[in-house]
Amino acid sequence: MSINDDDILEYIEFPYENDIEYDLSKFKLHILYHPNVPQEEVADVFYNSKRVGWIFPISRLESNESFLENEAAEKYLIKHMEIAAKKLGLQYKTKIEERLSSDADQIKLSSIVGDDAVLFVESSETSQRIGFEFLNVRLFFLLQYHL
């Protein structure tokens, strides 16, 4: 089976609908690992008082059982989760194609990257504008978000 890049979300378990447009190339995805992060654990990440992205466990991508109280924030979280799902889907497209069979129409990304994956979606434009470099703050980041 061969998947068109534009259709990658059709083959991934992603129970959300996003109505905010974005340019996928303007975001970076960082995969970190930590056991037992509950799916309701999400946070917007700030640097020098500017939001540079969102962090959430991979389980949040695959279940829409928990929501943020702030509806506007929830919309932006969903946008960032879709970006993460697309970026992971494109990064692991070959594995997705291999695992899809006549029995399964979709797969869970956690089956590829692991249940303990925590995803940080970073806005490249904001990071560049304010001088945020993930590699330079990674240690603080890991301590701050307990990863």
PDB file of C-alpha atoms in Angstrom:
ATOM      1  CA  MET A   1       0.000   0.000   0.000  1.00  0.00           C
ATOM      2  CA  SER A   2       1.241   3.483  -0.847  1.00  0.00           C
ATOM      3  CA  ILE A   3      -0.066   6.528   1.030  1.00  0.00           C
ATOM      4  CA  ASN A   4      -0.186  10.020  -0.436  1.00  0.00           C
ATOM      5  CA  ASP A   5       1.431  12.545   1.964  1.00  0.00           C
ATOM      6  CA  ASP A   6      -1.679  14.767   1.906  1.00  0.00           C
ATOM      7  CA  ASP A   7      -3.864  11.856   3.060  1.00  0.00           C
ATOM      8  CA  ILE A   8      -1.691  10.613   5.937  1.00  0.00           C
ATOM      9  CA  LEU A   9      -4.220  11.553   8.664  1.00  0.00           C
ATOM     10  CA  GLU A  10      -6.796   9.208   7.128  1.00  0.00           C
ATOM     11  CA  TYR A  11      -4.627   6.272   8.207  1.00  0.00           C
ATOM     12  CA  ILE A  12      -3.938   7.480  11.753  1.00  0.00           C
ATOM     13  CA  GLU A  13      -6.278   7.265  14.730  1.00  0.00           C
ATOM     14  CA  PHE A  14      -6.938  10.962  15.313  1.00  0.00           C
ATOM     15  CA  PRO A  15     -10.461  11.674  16.648  1.00  0.00           C
ATOM     16  CA  TYR A  16     -10.354  15.478  16.355  1.00  0.00           C
ATOM     17  CA  GLU A  17     -11.404  18.009  13.747  1.00  0.00           C
ATOM     18  CA  ASN A  18      -9.299  21.111  13.292  1.00  0.00           C
ATOM     19  CA  ASP A  19     -10.597  24.298  11.682  1.00  0.00           C
ATOM     20  CA  ILE A  20      -7.443  26.396  12.057  1.00  0.00           C
ATOM     21  CA  GLU A  21      -5.177  26.526   9.006  1.00  0.00           C
ATOM     22  CA  TYR A  22      -1.402  26.275   9.300  1.00  0.00           C
ATOM     23  CA  ASP A  23       1.758  25.685   7.309  1.00  0.00           C
ATOM     24  CA  LEU A  24       3.243  22.377   8.485  1.00  0.00           C
ATOM     25  CA  SER A  25       6.755  23.507   7.549  1.00  0.00           C
ATOM     26  CA  LYS A  26       6.613  26.281  10.173  1.00  0.00           C
ATOM     27  CA  PHE A  27       6.611  23.817  13.059  1.00  0.00           C
ATOM     28  CA  LYS A  28       9.127  21.430  14.593  1.00  0.00           C
ATOM     29  CA  LEU A  29       8.284  18.239  16.446  1.00  0.00           C
ATOM     30  CA  HIS A  30      10.353  16.972  19.368  1.00  0.00           C
ATOM     31  CA  ILE A  31       9.715  13.507  20.797  1.00  0.00           C
ATOM     32  CA  LEU A  32      10.584  12.985  24.450  1.00  0.00           C
ATOM     33  CA  TYR A  33       9.830   9.986  26.630  1.00  0.00           C
ATOM     34  CA  HIS A  34       8.394   9.676  30.116  1.00  0.00           C
ATOM     35  CA  PRO A  35       6.376   6.812  31.596  1.00  0.00           C
ATOM     36  CA  ASN A  36       2.841   7.284  32.869  1.00  0.00           C
ATOM     37  CA  VAL A  37       1.987  10.789  31.672  1.00  0.00           C
ATOM     38  CA  PRO A  38      -1.826  11.001  31.831  1.00  0.00           C
ATOM     39  CA  GLN A  39      -3.550  12.155  28.651  1.00  0.00           C
ATOM     40  CA  GLU A  40      -5.009  15.204  30.375  1.00  0.00           C
ATOM     41  CA  GLU A  41      -1.482  16.499  31.046  1.00  0.00           C
ATOM     42  CA  VAL A  42      -1.017  19.191  28.425  1.00  0.00           C
ATOM     43  CA  ALA A  43       0.695  22.553  28.588  1.00  0.00           C
ATOM     44  CA  ASP A  44       1.464  25.465  26.398  1.00  0.00           C
ATOM     45  CA  VAL A  45       5.180  26.181  26.543  1.00  0.00           C
ATOM     46  CA  PHE A  46       6.420  29.721  27.111  1.00  0.00           C
ATOM     47  CA  TYR A  47       9.873  31.226  26.714  1.00  0.00           C
ATOM     48  CA  ASN A  48      10.493  34.877  27.615  1.00  0.00           C
ATOM     49  CA  SER A  49       6.724  35.265  28.099  1.00  0.00           C
ATOM     50  CA  LYS A  50       5.969  34.132  24.530  1.00  0.00           C
ATOM     51  CA  ARG A  51       4.223  30.878  23.647  1.00  0.00           C
ATOM     52  CA  VAL A  52       6.567  28.713  21.563  1.00  0.00           C
ATOM     53  CA  GLY A  53       4.368  25.627  21.379  1.00  0.00           C
ATOM     54  CA  TRP A  54       2.441  22.880  23.148  1.00  0.00           C
ATOM     55  CA  ILE A  55       3.493  19.702  24.932  1.00  0.00           C
ATOM     56  CA  PHE A  56       1.271  16.652  25.418  1.00  0.00           C
ATOM     57  CA  PRO A  57       1.486  12.856  25.689  1.00  0.00           C
ATOM     58  CA  ILE A  58       0.890  10.785  22.565  1.00  0.00           C
ATOM     59  CA  SER A  59      -2.176   9.232  24.219  1.00  0.00           C
ATOM     60  CA  ARG A  60      -3.879  12.616  23.852  1.00  0.00           C
ATOM     61  CA  LEU A  61      -3.691  12.275  20.049  1.00  0.00           C
ATOM     62  CA  GLU A  62      -5.609   9.023  20.096  1.00  0.00           C
ATOM     63  CA  SER A  63      -8.420   9.860  22.509  1.00  0.00           C
ATOM     64  CA  ASN A  64     -10.699  12.853  22.801  1.00  0.00           C
ATOM     65  CA  GLU A  65     -11.937  11.991  26.283  1.00  0.00           C
ATOM     66  CA  SER A  66     -10.511  15.057  28.027  1.00  0.00           C
ATOM     67  CA  PHE A  67     -10.845  18.699  27.091  1.00  0.00           C
ATOM     68  CA  LEU A  68      -9.416  22.001  28.261  1.00  0.00           C
ATOM     69  CA  GLU A  69     -11.836  24.349  30.007  1.00  0.00           C
ATOM     70  CA  ASN A  70     -10.754  27.225  27.791  1.00  0.00           C
ATOM     71  CA  GLU A  71     -12.388  26.590  24.402  1.00  0.00           C
ATOM     72  CA  ALA A  72      -9.984  28.859  22.488  1.00  0.00           C
ATOM     73  CA  ALA A  73      -6.970  27.109  24.026  1.00  0.00           C
ATOM     74  CA  GLU A  74      -8.529  23.733  23.168  1.00  0.00           C
ATOM     75  CA  LYS A  75      -8.766  24.768  19.494  1.00  0.00           C
ATOM     76  CA  TYR A  76      -5.069  25.666  19.403  1.00  0.00           C
ATOM     77  CA  LEU A  77      -4.145  22.466  21.229  1.00  0.00           C
ATOM     78  CA  ILE A  78      -6.074  20.455  18.611  1.00  0.00           C
ATOM     79  CA  LYS A  79      -4.234  22.339  15.859  1.00  0.00           C
ATOM     80  CA  HIS A  80      -0.889  21.433  17.445  1.00  0.00           C
ATOM     81  CA  MET A  81      -1.960  17.818  17.953  1.00  0.00           C
ATOM     82  CA  GLU A  82      -2.879  17.587  14.266  1.00  0.00           C
ATOM     83  CA  ILE A  83       0.518  19.029  13.348  1.00  0.00           C
ATOM     84  CA  ALA A  84       2.169  16.383  15.561  1.00  0.00           C
ATOM     85  CA  ALA A  85       0.075  13.596  14.026  1.00  0.00           C
ATOM     86  CA  LYS A  86       0.918  14.702  10.482  1.00  0.00           C
ATOM     87  CA  LYS A  87       4.621  15.133  11.210  1.00  0.00           C
ATOM     88  CA  LEU A  88       4.803  11.719  12.904  1.00  0.00           C
ATOM     89  CA  GLY A  89       2.780  10.178  10.095  1.00  0.00           C
ATOM     90  CA  LEU A  90       5.138  11.556   7.478  1.00  0.00           C
ATOM     91  CA  GLN A  91       8.224  10.615   9.496  1.00  0.00           C
ATOM     92  CA  TYR A  92       7.015   7.036   9.951  1.00  0.00           C
ATOM     93  CA  LYS A  93       5.066   6.705   6.691  1.00  0.00           C
ATOM     94  CA  THR A  94       6.894   3.550   5.628  1.00  0.00           C
ATOM     95  CA  LYS A  95       6.109   1.819   8.939  1.00  0.00           C
ATOM     96  CA  ILE A  96       2.470   2.902   8.684  1.00  0.00           C
ATOM     97  CA  GLU A  97       2.242   1.499   5.171  1.00  0.00           C
ATOM     98  CA  GLU A  98       3.787  -1.788   6.346  1.00  0.00           C
ATOM     99  CA  ARG A  99       1.411  -2.138   9.297  1.00  0.00           C
ATOM    100  CA  LEU A 100      -1.804  -1.308   7.502  1.00  0.00           C
ATOM    101  CA  SER A 101      -3.625  -4.407   6.423  1.00  0.00           C
ATOM    102  CA  SER A 102      -7.051  -5.397   5.248  1.00  0.00           C
ATOM    103  CA  ASP A 103      -8.003  -5.835   8.924  1.00  0.00           C
ATOM    104  CA  ALA A 104      -7.073  -2.303  10.007  1.00  0.00           C
ATOM    105  CA  ASP A 105      -7.982   0.952   8.301  1.00  0.00           C
ATOM    106  CA  GLN A 106      -6.041   3.067  10.796  1.00  0.00           C
ATOM    107  CA  ILE A 107      -3.180   2.631  13.226  1.00  0.00           C
ATOM    108  CA  LYS A 108      -2.210   4.246  16.494  1.00  0.00           C
ATOM    109  CA  LEU A 109       0.959   6.304  16.341  1.00  0.00           C
ATOM    110  CA  SER A 110       1.765   5.066  19.847  1.00  0.00           C
ATOM    111  CA  SER A 111       2.250   1.592  18.366  1.00  0.00           C
ATOM    112  CA  ILE A 112       5.147   3.039  16.374  1.00  0.00           C
ATOM    113  CA  VAL A 113       6.773   5.596  18.699  1.00  0.00           C
ATOM    114  CA  GLY A 114       5.734   4.085  22.046  1.00  0.00           C
ATOM    115  CA  ASP A 115       3.059   4.704  24.668  1.00  0.00           C
ATOM    116  CA  ASP A 116       5.436   6.794  26.761  1.00  0.00           C
ATOM    117  CA  ALA A 117       6.142   9.382  24.033  1.00  0.00           C
ATOM    118  CA  VAL A 118       5.573  13.008  24.956  1.00  0.00           C
ATOM    119  CA  LEU A 119       5.350  15.425  22.042  1.00  0.00           C
ATOM    120  CA  PHE A 120       6.452  19.027  21.926  1.00  0.00           C
ATOM    121  CA  VAL A 121       5.261  20.981  18.881  1.00  0.00           C
ATOM    122  CA  GLU A 122       7.349  24.123  18.479  1.00  0.00           C
ATOM    123  CA  SER A 123       6.522  27.164  16.362  1.00  0.00           C
ATOM    124  CA  SER A 124       9.652  27.806  14.296  1.00  0.00           C
ATOM    125  CA  GLU A 125       8.686  31.420  13.565  1.00  0.00           C
ATOM    126  CA  THR A 126       8.142  32.327  17.217  1.00  0.00           C
ATOM    127  CA  SER A 127      11.288  30.485  18.288  1.00  0.00           C
ATOM    128  CA  GLN A 128      13.387  32.303  15.724  1.00  0.00           C
ATOM    129  CA  ARG A 129      11.883  35.685  16.610  1.00  0.00           C
ATOM    130  CA  ILE A 130      12.565  35.342  20.365  1.00  0.00           C
ATOM    131  CA  GLY A 131      15.788  33.306  20.232  1.00  0.00           C
ATOM    132  CA  PHE A 132      14.400  30.029  21.588  1.00  0.00           C
ATOM    133  CA  GLU A 133      16.662  27.060  20.836  1.00  0.00           C
ATOM    134  CA  PHE A 134      15.306  23.740  22.071  1.00  0.00           C
ATOM    135  CA  LEU A 135      18.740  22.133  22.292  1.00  0.00           C
ATOM    136  CA  ASN A 136      20.022  25.003  24.458  1.00  0.00           C
ATOM    137  CA  VAL A 137      17.173  24.705  26.969  1.00  0.00           C
ATOM    138  CA  ARG A 138      16.559  20.960  26.784  1.00  0.00           C
ATOM    139  CA  LEU A 139      17.833  20.218  30.304  1.00  0.00           C
ATOM    140  CA  PHE A 140      15.691  22.953  31.858  1.00  0.00           C
ATOM    141  CA  PHE A 141      12.816  21.792  29.681  1.00  0.00           C
ATOM    142  CA  LEU A 142      13.138  18.217  30.943  1.00  0.00           C
ATOM    143  CA  LEU A 143      13.214  19.409  34.554  1.00  0.00           C
ATOM    144  CA  GLN A 144      10.342  21.845  34.090  1.00  0.00           C
ATOM    145  CA  TYR A 145       8.052  19.302  32.434  1.00  0.00           C
ATOM    146  CA  HIS A 146       9.289  16.329  34.501  1.00  0.00           C
ATOM    147  CA  LEU A 147      10.437  14.326  31.470  1.00  0.00           C
TER     148      LEU A 147
END
